[in-house]
GROMACS .gro file of N, CA and C in nm:
model
  546
    1MET      N    1   5.270  -0.998   4.004
    1MET     CA    2   5.169  -1.013   3.909
    1MET      C    3   5.079  -1.183   3.995
    2GLU      N    4   5.174  -1.260   4.022
    2GLU     CA    5   5.183  -1.380   4.138
    2GLU      C    6   5.056  -1.365   4.258
    3GLN      N    7   5.066  -1.235   4.319
    3GLN     CA    8   4.999  -1.198   4.450
    3GLN      C    9   4.842  -1.154   4.369
    4LYS      N   10   4.854  -1.130   4.219
    4LYS     CA   11   4.732  -1.099   4.196
    4LYS      C   12   4.654  -1.193   4.140
    5SER      N   13   4.714  -1.278   4.095
    5SER     CA   14   4.668  -1.392   4.002
    5SER      C   15   4.597  -1.467   4.129
    6THR      N   16   4.679  -1.509   4.278
    6THR     CA   17   4.657  -1.559   4.368
    6THR      C   18   4.481  -1.497   4.436
    7SER      N   19   4.509  -1.359   4.477
    7SER     CA   20   4.380  -1.271   4.496
    7SER      C   21   4.263  -1.313   4.412
    8LEU      N   22   4.282  -1.328   4.313
    8LEU     CA   23   4.193  -1.309   4.190
    8LEU      C   24   4.104  -1.409   4.242
    9MET      N   25   4.180  -1.551   4.249
    9MET     CA   26   4.155  -1.687   4.263
    9MET      C   27   4.076  -1.732   4.407
   10LYS      N   28   4.162  -1.683   4.478
   10LYS     CA   29   4.095  -1.689   4.638
   10LYS      C   30   3.953  -1.589   4.671
   11SER      N   31   3.975  -1.472   4.578
   11SER     CA   32   3.861  -1.419   4.587
   11SER      C   33   3.718  -1.418   4.518
   12SER      N   34   3.746  -1.496   4.396
   12SER     CA   35   3.624  -1.555   4.309
   12SER      C   36   3.620  -1.689   4.386
   13MET      N   37   3.711  -1.729   4.486
   13MET     CA   38   3.621  -1.825   4.501
   13MET      C   39   3.590  -1.862   4.651
   14VAL      N   40   3.602  -1.753   4.729
   14VAL     CA   41   3.518  -1.695   4.862
   14VAL      C   42   3.409  -1.599   4.813
   15TYR      N   43   3.368  -1.544   4.682
   15TYR     CA   44   3.270  -1.484   4.659
   15TYR      C   45   3.171  -1.596   4.577
   16GLY      N   46   3.203  -1.666   4.554
   16GLY     CA   47   3.149  -1.800   4.453
   16GLY      C   48   3.101  -1.880   4.596
   17LEU      N   49   3.145  -1.901   4.687
   17LEU     CA   50   3.087  -1.997   4.801
   17LEU      C   51   2.959  -1.885   4.833
   18TYR      N   52   3.018  -1.734   4.845
   18TYR     CA   53   2.893  -1.692   4.937
   18TYR      C   54   2.751  -1.655   4.798
   19LEU      N   55   2.777  -1.707   4.673
   19LEU     CA   56   2.675  -1.683   4.597
   19LEU      C   57   2.620  -1.823   4.608
   20GLY      N   58   2.651  -1.925   4.548
   20GLY     CA   59   2.622  -2.067   4.552
   20GLY      C   60   2.533  -2.068   4.710
   21LEU      N   61   2.577  -2.038   4.838
   21LEU     CA   62   2.536  -2.051   4.956
   21LEU      C   63   2.383  -1.976   4.951
   22ILE      N   64   2.401  -1.835   4.879
   22ILE     CA   65   2.260  -1.765   4.904
   22ILE      C   66   2.152  -1.806   4.829
   23SER      N   67   2.192  -1.874   4.665
   23SER     CA   68   2.143  -1.968   4.591
   23SER      C   69   2.111  -2.095   4.632
   24ILE      N   70   2.158  -2.117   4.775
   24ILE     CA   71   2.089  -2.260   4.830
   24ILE      C   72   2.004  -2.233   4.910
   25LEU      N   73   2.055  -2.127   4.958
   25LEU     CA   74   1.929  -2.022   5.093
   25LEU      C   75   1.779  -1.978   4.997
   26VAL      N   76   1.835  -1.959   4.862
   26VAL     CA   77   1.661  -1.918   4.789
   26VAL      C   78   1.610  -2.019   4.738
   27SER      N   79   1.694  -2.125   4.727
   27SER     CA   80   1.601  -2.264   4.653
   27SER      C   81   1.549  -2.337   4.808
   28VAL      N   82   1.570  -2.296   4.902
   28VAL     CA   83   1.508  -2.397   5.015
   28VAL      C   84   1.382  -2.341   5.062
   29VAL      N   85   1.413  -2.184   5.022
   29VAL     CA   86   1.303  -2.107   5.085
   29VAL      C   87   1.206  -2.103   4.952
   30ILE      N   88   1.203  -2.135   4.877
   30ILE     CA   89   1.091  -2.161   4.779
   30ILE      C   90   1.034  -2.310   4.781
   31TRP      N   91   1.095  -2.411   4.790
   31TRP     CA   92   1.095  -2.513   4.825
   31TRP      C   93   0.990  -2.557   4.933
   32ALA      N   94   1.057  -2.476   5.032
   32ALA     CA   95   1.012  -2.508   5.186
   32ALA      C   96   0.849  -2.453   5.179
   33GLY      N   97   0.847  -2.300   5.130
   33GLY     CA   98   0.747  -2.225   5.121
   33GLY      C   99   0.656  -2.292   5.037
   34GLY      N  100   0.670  -2.372   4.925
   34GLY     CA  101   0.599  -2.399   4.816
   34GLY      C  102   0.545  -2.282   4.712
   35ILE      N  103   0.685  -2.169   4.698
   35ILE     CA  104   0.621  -2.097   4.625
   35ILE      C  105   0.602  -2.107   4.465
   36ILE      N  106   0.679  -2.194   4.385
   36ILE     CA  107   0.638  -2.206   4.279
   36ILE      C  108   0.478  -2.330   4.278
   37GLU      N  109   0.497  -2.364   4.316
   37GLU     CA  110   0.347  -2.472   4.350
   37GLU      C  111   0.251  -2.320   4.354
   38SER      N  112   0.245  -2.246   4.485
   38SER     CA  113   0.135  -2.143   4.494
   38SER      C  114   0.133  -2.039   4.403
   39ALA      N  115   0.232  -2.001   4.313
   39ALA     CA  116   0.243  -1.916   4.202
   39ALA      C  117   0.140  -1.923   4.097
   40GLY      N  118   0.169  -2.029   4.060
   40GLY     CA  119   0.016  -1.980   3.935
   40GLY      C  120   0.120  -2.115   3.822
   41MET      N  121   0.075  -2.031   3.659
   41MET     CA  122   0.096  -2.117   3.608
   41MET      C  123   0.263  -2.037   3.557
   42TRP      N  124   0.260  -1.901   3.587
   42TRP     CA  125   0.418  -1.861   3.561
   42TRP      C  126   0.480  -1.850   3.686
   43GLY      N  127   0.478  -1.938   3.771
   43GLY     CA  128   0.558  -1.937   3.890
   43GLY      C  129   0.730  -1.951   3.862
   44GLY      N  130   0.702  -2.014   3.793
   44GLY     CA  131   0.873  -2.070   3.740
   44GLY      C  132   0.927  -1.999   3.661
   45ALA      N  133   0.863  -1.925   3.603
   45ALA     CA  134   0.912  -1.794   3.511
   45ALA      C  135   0.948  -1.658   3.595
   46ILE      N  136   0.866  -1.612   3.682
   46ILE     CA  137   0.857  -1.541   3.780
   46ILE      C  138   0.984  -1.575   3.916
   47ILE      N  139   1.023  -1.680   3.877
   47ILE     CA  140   1.120  -1.704   4.034
   47ILE      C  141   1.217  -1.739   3.952
   48GLY      N  142   1.238  -1.732   3.821
   48GLY     CA  143   1.392  -1.796   3.694
   48GLY      C  144   1.412  -1.624   3.719
   49LEU      N  145   1.335  -1.495   3.727
   49LEU     CA  146   1.371  -1.339   3.668
   49LEU      C  147   1.400  -1.325   3.782
   50PHE      N  148   1.325  -1.358   3.906
   50PHE     CA  149   1.399  -1.270   4.041
   50PHE      C  150   1.547  -1.340   4.076
   51SER      N  151   1.556  -1.515   4.055
   51SER     CA  152   1.715  -1.540   4.030
   51SER      C  153   1.750  -1.441   3.993
   52LEU      N  154   1.783  -1.447   3.862
   52LEU     CA  155   1.817  -1.408   3.773
   52LEU      C  156   1.874  -1.282   3.790
   53ILE      N  157   1.761  -1.188   3.857
   53ILE     CA  158   1.789  -1.021   3.888
   53ILE      C  159   1.845  -1.034   4.045
   54LEU      N  160   1.840  -1.156   4.130
   54LEU     CA  161   1.922  -1.163   4.227
   54LEU      C  162   2.087  -1.157   4.223
   55ASN      N  163   2.098  -1.269   4.107
   55ASN     CA  164   2.226  -1.277   4.091
   55ASN      C  165   2.322  -1.171   4.034
   56PHE      N  166   2.240  -1.104   3.962
   56PHE     CA  167   2.335  -0.950   3.870
   56PHE      C  168   2.435  -0.855   3.981
   57ILE      N  169   2.264  -0.887   4.057
   57ILE     CA  170   2.288  -0.745   4.195
   57ILE      C  171   2.402  -0.806   4.295
   58LEU      N  172   2.375  -0.938   4.304
   58LEU     CA  173   2.505  -0.991   4.399
   58LEU      C  174   2.660  -1.034   4.323
   59LEU      N  175   2.633  -1.032   4.208
   59LEU     CA  176   2.750  -1.024   4.141
   59LEU      C  177   2.839  -0.870   4.143
   60TRP      N  178   2.713  -0.825   4.096
   60TRP     CA  179   2.812  -0.643   4.088
   60TRP      C  180   2.832  -0.597   4.194
   61ILE      N  181   2.785  -0.648   4.288
   61ILE     CA  182   2.869  -0.630   4.449
   61ILE      C  183   2.956  -0.675   4.449
   62PHE      N  184   2.979  -0.791   4.419
   62PHE     CA  185   3.093  -0.881   4.453
   62PHE      C  186   3.174  -0.803   4.369
   63SER      N  187   3.205  -0.761   4.242
   63SER     CA  188   3.287  -0.756   4.183
   63SER      C  189   3.324  -0.588   4.224
   64LYS      N  190   3.262  -0.459   4.266
   64LYS     CA  191   3.287  -0.360   4.327
   64LYS      C  192   3.374  -0.395   4.420
   65SER      N  193   3.326  -0.471   4.528
   65SER     CA  194   3.399  -0.555   4.646
   65SER      C  195   3.549  -0.530   4.604
   66TYR      N  196   3.572  -0.656   4.513
   66TYR     CA  197   3.673  -0.707   4.463
   66TYR      C  198   3.794  -0.632   4.413
   67ARG      N  199   3.724  -0.522   4.306
   67ARG     CA  200   3.767  -0.401   4.243
   67ARG      C  201   3.825  -0.302   4.328
   68ASN      N  202   3.749  -0.281   4.463
   68ASN     CA  203   3.799  -0.225   4.575
   68ASN      C  204   3.884  -0.253   4.627
   69LYS      N  205   3.863  -0.364   4.697
   69LYS     CA  206   3.960  -0.404   4.789
   69LYS      C  207   4.068  -0.462   4.747
   70GLU      N  208   4.082  -0.524   4.608
   70GLU     CA  209   4.188  -0.602   4.596
   70GLU      C  210   4.257  -0.550   4.487
   71CYS      N  211   4.228  -0.470   4.411
   71CYS     CA  212   4.239  -0.392   4.343
   71CYS      C  213   4.265  -0.254   4.291
   72GLY      N  214   4.306  -0.191   4.400
   72GLY     CA  215   4.310  -0.057   4.426
   72GLY      C  216   4.225   0.020   4.378
   73GLY      N  217   4.087  -0.021   4.379
   73GLY     CA  218   3.955   0.090   4.299
   73GLY      C  219   3.971   0.106   4.158
   74PHE      N  220   4.061   0.005   4.103
   74PHE     CA  221   4.068   0.011   3.907
   74PHE      C  222   4.066  -0.133   3.847
   75ILE      N  223   4.011  -0.127   3.757
   75ILE     CA  224   3.992  -0.279   3.722
   75ILE      C  225   3.976  -0.257   3.548
   76ASN      N  226   4.018  -0.379   3.469
   76ASN     CA  227   3.971  -0.319   3.359
   76ASN      C  228   3.871  -0.434   3.302
   77PHE      N  229   3.851  -0.454   3.193
   77PHE     CA  230   3.755  -0.498   3.174
   77PHE      C  231   3.765  -0.635   3.172
   78GLY      N  232   3.901  -0.687   3.112
   78GLY     CA  233   3.901  -0.814   3.132
   78GLY      C  234   3.936  -0.940   3.292
   79SER      N  235   4.027  -0.858   3.364
   79SER     CA  236   4.039  -0.851   3.483
   79SER      C  237   3.839  -0.885   3.556
   80ALA      N  238   3.780  -0.787   3.526
   80ALA     CA  239   3.667  -0.803   3.601
   80ALA      C  240   3.569  -0.893   3.542
   81PHE      N  241   3.595  -0.924   3.420
   81PHE     CA  242   3.537  -1.089   3.361
   81PHE      C  243   3.557  -1.202   3.445
   82LYS      N  244   3.722  -1.230   3.428
   82LYS     CA  245   3.798  -1.317   3.463
   82LYS      C  246   3.744  -1.362   3.619
   83PHE      N  247   3.701  -1.258   3.680
   83PHE     CA  248   3.649  -1.266   3.828
   83PHE      C  249   3.501  -1.305   3.840
   84ALA      N  250   3.448  -1.227   3.752
   84ALA     CA  251   3.278  -1.245   3.789
   84ALA      C  252   3.251  -1.380   3.707
   85PHE      N  253   3.345  -1.398   3.649
   85PHE     CA  254   3.293  -1.570   3.566
   85PHE      C  255   3.307  -1.671   3.649
   86MET      N  256   3.428  -1.624   3.676
   86MET     CA  257   3.484  -1.748   3.839
   86MET      C  258   3.427  -1.752   3.942
   87VAL      N  259   3.325  -1.637   3.914
   87VAL     CA  260   3.258  -1.647   4.054
   87VAL      C  261   3.118  -1.723   4.033
   88ILE      N  262   3.069  -1.709   3.896
   88ILE     CA  263   2.971  -1.795   3.896
   88ILE      C  264   3.033  -1.917   3.834
   89ILE      N  265   3.066  -1.979   3.804
   89ILE     CA  266   3.182  -2.085   3.797
   89ILE      C  267   3.184  -2.179   3.936
   90VAL      N  268   3.212  -2.113   3.994
   90VAL     CA  269   3.203  -2.183   4.171
   90VAL      C  270   3.059  -2.193   4.235
   91SER      N  271   3.004  -2.060   4.209
   91SER     CA  272   2.894  -2.070   4.218
   91SER      C  273   2.792  -2.147   4.152
   92THR      N  274   2.812  -2.187   4.039
   92THR     CA  275   2.716  -2.320   3.953
   92THR      C  276   2.805  -2.450   4.031
   93ILE      N  277   2.891  -2.486   4.053
   93ILE     CA  278   2.968  -2.624   4.094
   93ILE      C  279   2.875  -2.675   4.240
   94ILE      N  280   2.852  -2.512   4.341
   94ILE     CA  281   2.799  -2.543   4.454
   94ILE      C  282   2.659  -2.598   4.437
   95SER      N  283   2.611  -2.569   4.326
   95SER     CA  284   2.453  -2.518   4.348
   95SER      C  285   2.418  -2.639   4.266
   96THR      N  286   2.520  -2.740   4.148
   96THR     CA  287   2.489  -2.868   4.118
   96THR      C  288   2.473  -2.966   4.195
   97ILE      N  289   2.610  -2.966   4.310
   97ILE     CA  290   2.627  -3.008   4.399
   97ILE      C  291   2.454  -3.012   4.513
   98TYR      N  292   2.452  -2.916   4.536
   98TYR     CA  293   2.328  -2.918   4.609
   98TYR      C  294   2.214  -2.961   4.544
   99ASN      N  295   2.179  -2.975   4.424
   99ASN     CA  296   2.068  -2.982   4.359
   99ASN      C  297   2.048  -3.155   4.357
  100TYR      N  298   2.171  -3.199   4.318
  100TYR     CA  299   2.213  -3.325   4.310
  100TYR      C  300   2.116  -3.388   4.447
  101ILE      N  301   2.183  -3.330   4.565
  101ILE     CA  302   2.149  -3.393   4.673
  101ILE      C  303   1.989  -3.402   4.677
  102PHE      N  304   1.954  -3.239   4.675
  102PHE     CA  305   1.813  -3.218   4.685
  102PHE      C  306   1.751  -3.322   4.633
  103HIS      N  307   1.787  -3.356   4.436
  103HIS     CA  308   1.682  -3.441   4.403
  103HIS      C  309   1.732  -3.595   4.445
  104THR      N  310   1.778  -3.650   4.464
  104THR     CA  311   1.819  -3.758   4.485
  104THR      C  312   1.820  -3.830   4.643
  105ILE      N  313   1.809  -3.736   4.778
  105ILE     CA  314   1.811  -3.753   4.885
  105ILE      C  315   1.697  -3.659   4.969
  106ILE      N  316   1.716  -3.554   4.910
  106ILE     CA  317   1.601  -3.437   5.042
  106ILE      C  318   1.497  -3.494   4.964
  107ALA      N  319   1.434  -3.458   4.854
  107ALA     CA  320   1.324  -3.456   4.782
  107ALA      C  321   1.283  -3.548   4.644
  108PRO      N  322   1.285  -3.661   4.678
  108PRO     CA  323   1.348  -3.734   4.486
  108PRO      C  324   1.204  -3.733   4.412
  109ASP      N  325   1.079  -3.715   4.491
  109ASP     CA  326   0.979  -3.697   4.414
  109ASP      C  327   0.917  -3.561   4.406
  110TYR      N  328   1.035  -3.435   4.394
  110TYR     CA  329   1.003  -3.319   4.415
  110TYR      C  330   0.943  -3.295   4.234
  111MET      N  331   1.025  -3.287   4.163
  111MET     CA  332   1.028  -3.322   4.031
  111MET      C  333   0.901  -3.345   3.979
  112GLU      N  334   0.829  -3.475   4.006
  112GLU     CA  335   0.736  -3.525   3.951
  112GLU      C  336   0.581  -3.444   4.006
  113ASN      N  337   0.659  -3.450   4.149
  113ASN     CA  338   0.489  -3.383   4.188
  113ASN      C  339   0.476  -3.252   4.103
  114LEU      N  340   0.604  -3.122   4.123
  114LEU     CA  341   0.619  -3.012   4.065
  114LEU      C  342   0.539  -3.015   3.920
  115MET      N  343   0.598  -3.142   3.889
  115MET     CA  344   0.526  -3.150   3.670
  115MET      C  345   0.380  -3.194   3.735
  116ALA      N  346   0.318  -3.210   3.824
  116ALA     CA  347   0.160  -3.261   3.826
  116ALA      C  348   0.125  -3.146   3.887
  117VAL      N  349   0.177  -3.029   3.952
  117VAL     CA  350   0.092  -2.904   3.962
  117VAL      C  351   0.055  -2.824   3.861
  118MET      N  352   0.191  -2.835   3.801
  118MET     CA  353   0.186  -2.733   3.679
  118MET      C  354   0.105  -2.809   3.559
  119GLN      N  355   0.107  -2.922   3.523
  119GLN     CA  356   0.001  -2.970   3.463
  119GLN      C  357  -0.131  -2.930   3.502
  120GLN      N  358  -0.189  -2.921   3.611
  120GLN     CA  359  -0.285  -2.891   3.627
  120GLN      C  360  -0.299  -2.727   3.645
  121ASN      N  361  -0.215  -2.657   3.653
  121ASN     CA  362  -0.241  -2.525   3.647
  121ASN      C  363  -0.244  -2.462   3.503
  122THR      N  364  -0.148  -2.510   3.439
  122THR     CA  365  -0.205  -2.498   3.293
  122THR      C  366  -0.319  -2.585   3.257
  123LEU      N  367  -0.331  -2.654   3.248
  123LEU     CA  368  -0.505  -2.753   3.238
  123LEU      C  369  -0.637  -2.663   3.278
  124GLU      N  370  -0.596  -2.574   3.409
  124GLU     CA  371  -0.688  -2.478   3.423
  124GLU      C  372  -0.663  -2.383   3.363
  125TYR      N  373  -0.580  -2.285   3.340
  125TYR     CA  374  -0.569  -2.153   3.250
  125TYR      C  375  -0.598  -2.196   3.121
  126MET      N  376  -0.569  -2.280   3.045
  126MET     CA  377  -0.646  -2.324   2.935
  126MET      C  378  -0.771  -2.331   2.923
  127GLU      N  379  -0.843  -2.434   3.024
  127GLU     CA  380  -0.976  -2.423   3.009
  127GLU      C  381  -1.064  -2.326   3.000
  128ASN      N  382  -1.030  -2.211   3.129
  128ASN     CA  383  -1.069  -2.077   3.149
  128ASN      C  384  -1.075  -1.994   3.041
  129MET      N  385  -0.938  -1.998   2.939
  129MET     CA  386  -0.908  -1.928   2.878
  129MET      C  387  -0.979  -1.977   2.735
  130GLY      N  388  -1.036  -2.096   2.712
  130GLY     CA  389  -1.133  -2.123   2.600
  130GLY      C  390  -1.055  -2.200   2.491
  131ALA      N  391  -0.934  -2.274   2.560
  131ALA     CA  392  -0.862  -2.365   2.501
  131ALA      C  393  -0.926  -2.468   2.375
  132PRO      N  394  -0.931  -2.482   2.287
  132PRO     CA  395  -0.981  -2.654   2.224
  132PRO      C  396  -0.952  -2.747   2.298
  133GLU      N  397  -0.998  -2.877   2.309
  133GLU     CA  398  -0.943  -2.975   2.351
  133GLU      C  399  -0.824  -3.039   2.289
  134SER      N  400  -0.817  -3.030   2.150
  134SER     CA  401  -0.695  -3.083   2.089
  134SER      C  402  -0.555  -2.992   2.171
  135ALA      N  403  -0.556  -2.873   2.140
  135ALA     CA  404  -0.433  -2.749   2.227
  135ALA      C  405  -0.426  -2.806   2.352
  136ILE      N  406  -0.520  -2.812   2.441
  136ILE     CA  407  -0.524  -2.865   2.560
  136ILE      C  408  -0.453  -3.019   2.639
  137ASN      N  409  -0.498  -3.123   2.534
  137ASN     CA  410  -0.446  -3.259   2.496
  137ASN      C  411  -0.273  -3.261   2.451
  138LYS      N  412  -0.282  -3.159   2.331
  138LYS     CA  413  -0.114  -3.149   2.342
  138LYS      C  414  -0.016  -3.054   2.446
  139ALA      N  415  -0.127  -2.997   2.542
  139ALA     CA  416  -0.013  -2.950   2.623
  139ALA      C  417   0.002  -3.029   2.704
  140MET      N  418  -0.090  -3.121   2.727
  140MET     CA  419  -0.089  -3.201   2.869
  140MET      C  420   0.053  -3.310   2.823
  141GLU      N  421   0.027  -3.313   2.668
  141GLU     CA  422   0.114  -3.451   2.655
  141GLU      C  423   0.276  -3.422   2.684
  142LYS      N  424   0.284  -3.293   2.683
  142LYS     CA  425   0.437  -3.239   2.732
  142LYS      C  426   0.442  -3.275   2.862
  143PHE      N  427   0.369  -3.263   2.968
  143PHE     CA  428   0.390  -3.269   3.115
  143PHE      C  429   0.453  -3.436   3.122
  144GLU      N  430   0.395  -3.508   3.010
  144GLU     CA  431   0.452  -3.681   3.048
  144GLU      C  432   0.581  -3.698   3.082
  145ASP      N  433   0.667  -3.632   2.997
  145ASP     CA  434   0.812  -3.656   2.986
  145ASP      C  435   0.883  -3.593   3.139
  146ILE      N  436   0.892  -3.644   3.255
  146ILE     CA  437   0.957  -3.587   3.374
  146ILE      C  438   1.087  -3.601   3.359
  147PRO      N  439   1.186  -3.467   3.358
  147PRO     CA  440   1.324  -3.406   3.347
  147PRO      C  441   1.376  -3.535   3.408
  148THR      N  442   1.456  -3.623   3.374
  148THR     CA  443   1.555  -3.700   3.484
  148THR      C  444   1.693  -3.557   3.534
  149ILE      N  445   1.730  -3.648   3.673
  149ILE     CA  446   1.805  -3.549   3.722
  149ILE      C  447   1.908  -3.494   3.656
  150TRP      N  448   1.976  -3.606   3.575
  150TRP     CA  449   2.115  -3.592   3.495
  150TRP      C  450   2.047  -3.437   3.396
  151LYS      N  451   1.913  -3.440   3.361
  151LYS     CA  452   1.886  -3.350   3.239
  151LYS      C  453   1.899  -3.208   3.310
  152THR      N  454   1.807  -3.226   3.449
  152THR     CA  455   1.790  -3.103   3.515
  152THR      C  456   1.938  -3.030   3.534
  153LEU      N  457   2.044  -3.134   3.584
  153LEU     CA  458   2.145  -3.085   3.651
  153LEU      C  459   2.251  -3.064   3.507
  154ARG      N  460   2.276  -3.103   3.366
  154ARG     CA  461   2.295  -3.053   3.274
  154ARG      C  462   2.242  -2.916   3.264
  155GLN      N  463   2.100  -2.887   3.238
  155GLN     CA  464   2.019  -2.770   3.213
  155GLN      C  465   2.076  -2.640   3.319
  156GLY      N  466   2.097  -2.708   3.448
  156GLY     CA  467   2.147  -2.601   3.575
  156GLY      C  468   2.256  -2.530   3.532
  157ILE      N  469   2.343  -2.646   3.461
  157ILE     CA  470   2.532  -2.617   3.467
  157ILE      C  471   2.517  -2.528   3.313
  158MET      N  472   2.456  -2.570   3.168
  158MET     CA  473   2.450  -2.484   3.097
  158MET      C  474   2.424  -2.363   3.122
  159PHE      N  475   2.287  -2.327   3.183
  159PHE     CA  476   2.265  -2.171   3.206
  159PHE      C  477   2.382  -2.144   3.255
  160GLY      N  478   2.405  -2.193   3.411
  160GLY     CA  479   2.485  -2.129   3.494
  160GLY      C  480   2.635  -2.062   3.405
  161VAL      N  481   2.642  -2.164   3.317
  161VAL     CA  482   2.810  -2.139   3.225
  161VAL      C  483   2.749  -2.006   3.124
  162ILE      N  484   2.660  -2.010   3.040
  162ILE     CA  485   2.619  -1.960   2.930
  162ILE      C  486   2.597  -1.817   2.986
  163GLY      N  487   2.473  -1.846   3.082
  163GLY     CA  488   2.430  -1.730   3.132
  163GLY      C  489   2.471  -1.671   3.231
  164GLY      N  490   2.571  -1.707   3.304
  164GLY     CA  491   2.685  -1.670   3.362
  164GLY      C  492   2.782  -1.569   3.247
  165ALA      N  493   2.796  -1.592   3.164
  165ALA     CA  494   2.945  -1.544   3.097
  165ALA      C  495   2.849  -1.413   3.053
  166ILE      N  496   2.744  -1.415   2.996
  166ILE     CA  497   2.683  -1.290   2.979
  166ILE      C  498   2.670  -1.202   3.024
  167ILE      N  499   2.609  -1.223   3.184
  167ILE     CA  500   2.606  -1.155   3.329
  167ILE      C  501   2.731  -1.103   3.366
  168ALA      N  502   2.857  -1.157   3.379
  168ALA     CA  503   2.983  -1.207   3.374
  168ALA      C  504   3.060  -1.061   3.293
  169SER      N  505   2.988  -1.081   3.157
  169SER     CA  506   2.999  -0.925   3.042
  169SER      C  507   2.962  -0.782   3.110
  170ILE      N  508   2.859  -0.836   3.129
  170ILE     CA  509   2.771  -0.718   3.208
  170ILE      C  510   2.826  -0.627   3.309
  171VAL      N  511   2.838  -0.724   3.376
  171VAL     CA  512   2.909  -0.697   3.536
  171VAL      C  513   3.031  -0.597   3.501
  172ALA      N  514   3.129  -0.682   3.426
  172ALA     CA  515   3.283  -0.622   3.410
  172ALA      C  516   3.247  -0.500   3.311
  173LEU      N  517   3.178  -0.475   3.235
  173LEU     CA  518   3.134  -0.395   3.140
  173LEU      C  519   3.103  -0.244   3.297
  174ILE      N  520   3.005  -0.273   3.380
  174ILE     CA  521   2.984  -0.173   3.471
  174ILE      C  522   3.120  -0.130   3.583
  175VAL      N  523   3.185  -0.271   3.613
  175VAL     CA  524   3.245  -0.209   3.751
  175VAL      C  525   3.410  -0.212   3.702
  176ARG      N  526   3.452  -0.170   3.543
  176ARG     CA  527   3.554  -0.149   3.541
  176ARG      C  528   3.583  -0.020   3.569
  177ARG      N  529   3.739   0.023   3.537
  177ARG     CA  530   3.765   0.160   3.605
  177ARG      C  531   3.904   0.178   3.594
  178LYS      N  532   3.926   0.276   3.494
  178LYS     CA  533   4.073   0.296   3.447
  178LYS      C  534   4.120   0.374   3.530
  179ASN      N  535   4.252   0.374   3.553
  179ASN     CA  536   4.347   0.417   3.649
  179ASN      C  537   4.413   0.554   3.539
  180GLU      N  538   4.340   0.652   3.540
  180GLU     CA  539   4.370   0.827   3.469
  180GLU      C  540   4.535   0.872   3.516
  181GLU      N  541   4.551   0.813   3.651
  181GLU     CA  542   4.708   0.887   3.683
  181GLU      C  543   4.831   0.786   3.569
  182LEU      N  544   4.802   0.650   3.540
  182LEU     CA  545   4.900   0.551   3.460
  182LEU      C  546   4.927   0.599   3.353
   0.00000   0.00000   0.00000
């Protein structure tokens, strides 16, 4: 039993590191390529959906690998969930550390610049749709409050934990496999 516990911890940390590093790589590509800025008004949502799907696929692959390599091809829902959720937690910690470094050292003005681009995209969209001036002004007021680094990090952690639990549950349902011989 001790060996399985050690294996679970070690494997989840290794795969969590992989997932965290892949998340950082994706973030760097998005930032360096100016993808959110050039994707228009829905760029953030599209990239968020892409990230969610990528995380789901990678977590599924990692969980299957853990089941097959460390558990002899069989795993119950609880163990699969623990593994997947621990991978998400490790990945979230790594991503949060990276995001803190990114927003304080690498590109401290990124959020302000991104909000300005999103504000301009929203303004153009609303004007093209013929929205009334009062609605446009109301929408533009929302862009005046630029999220702080702490709010951004807190939201990332909350999404990582809550969204991660949901994704880990779904992945655990998919990868679980009973040993019929027992």
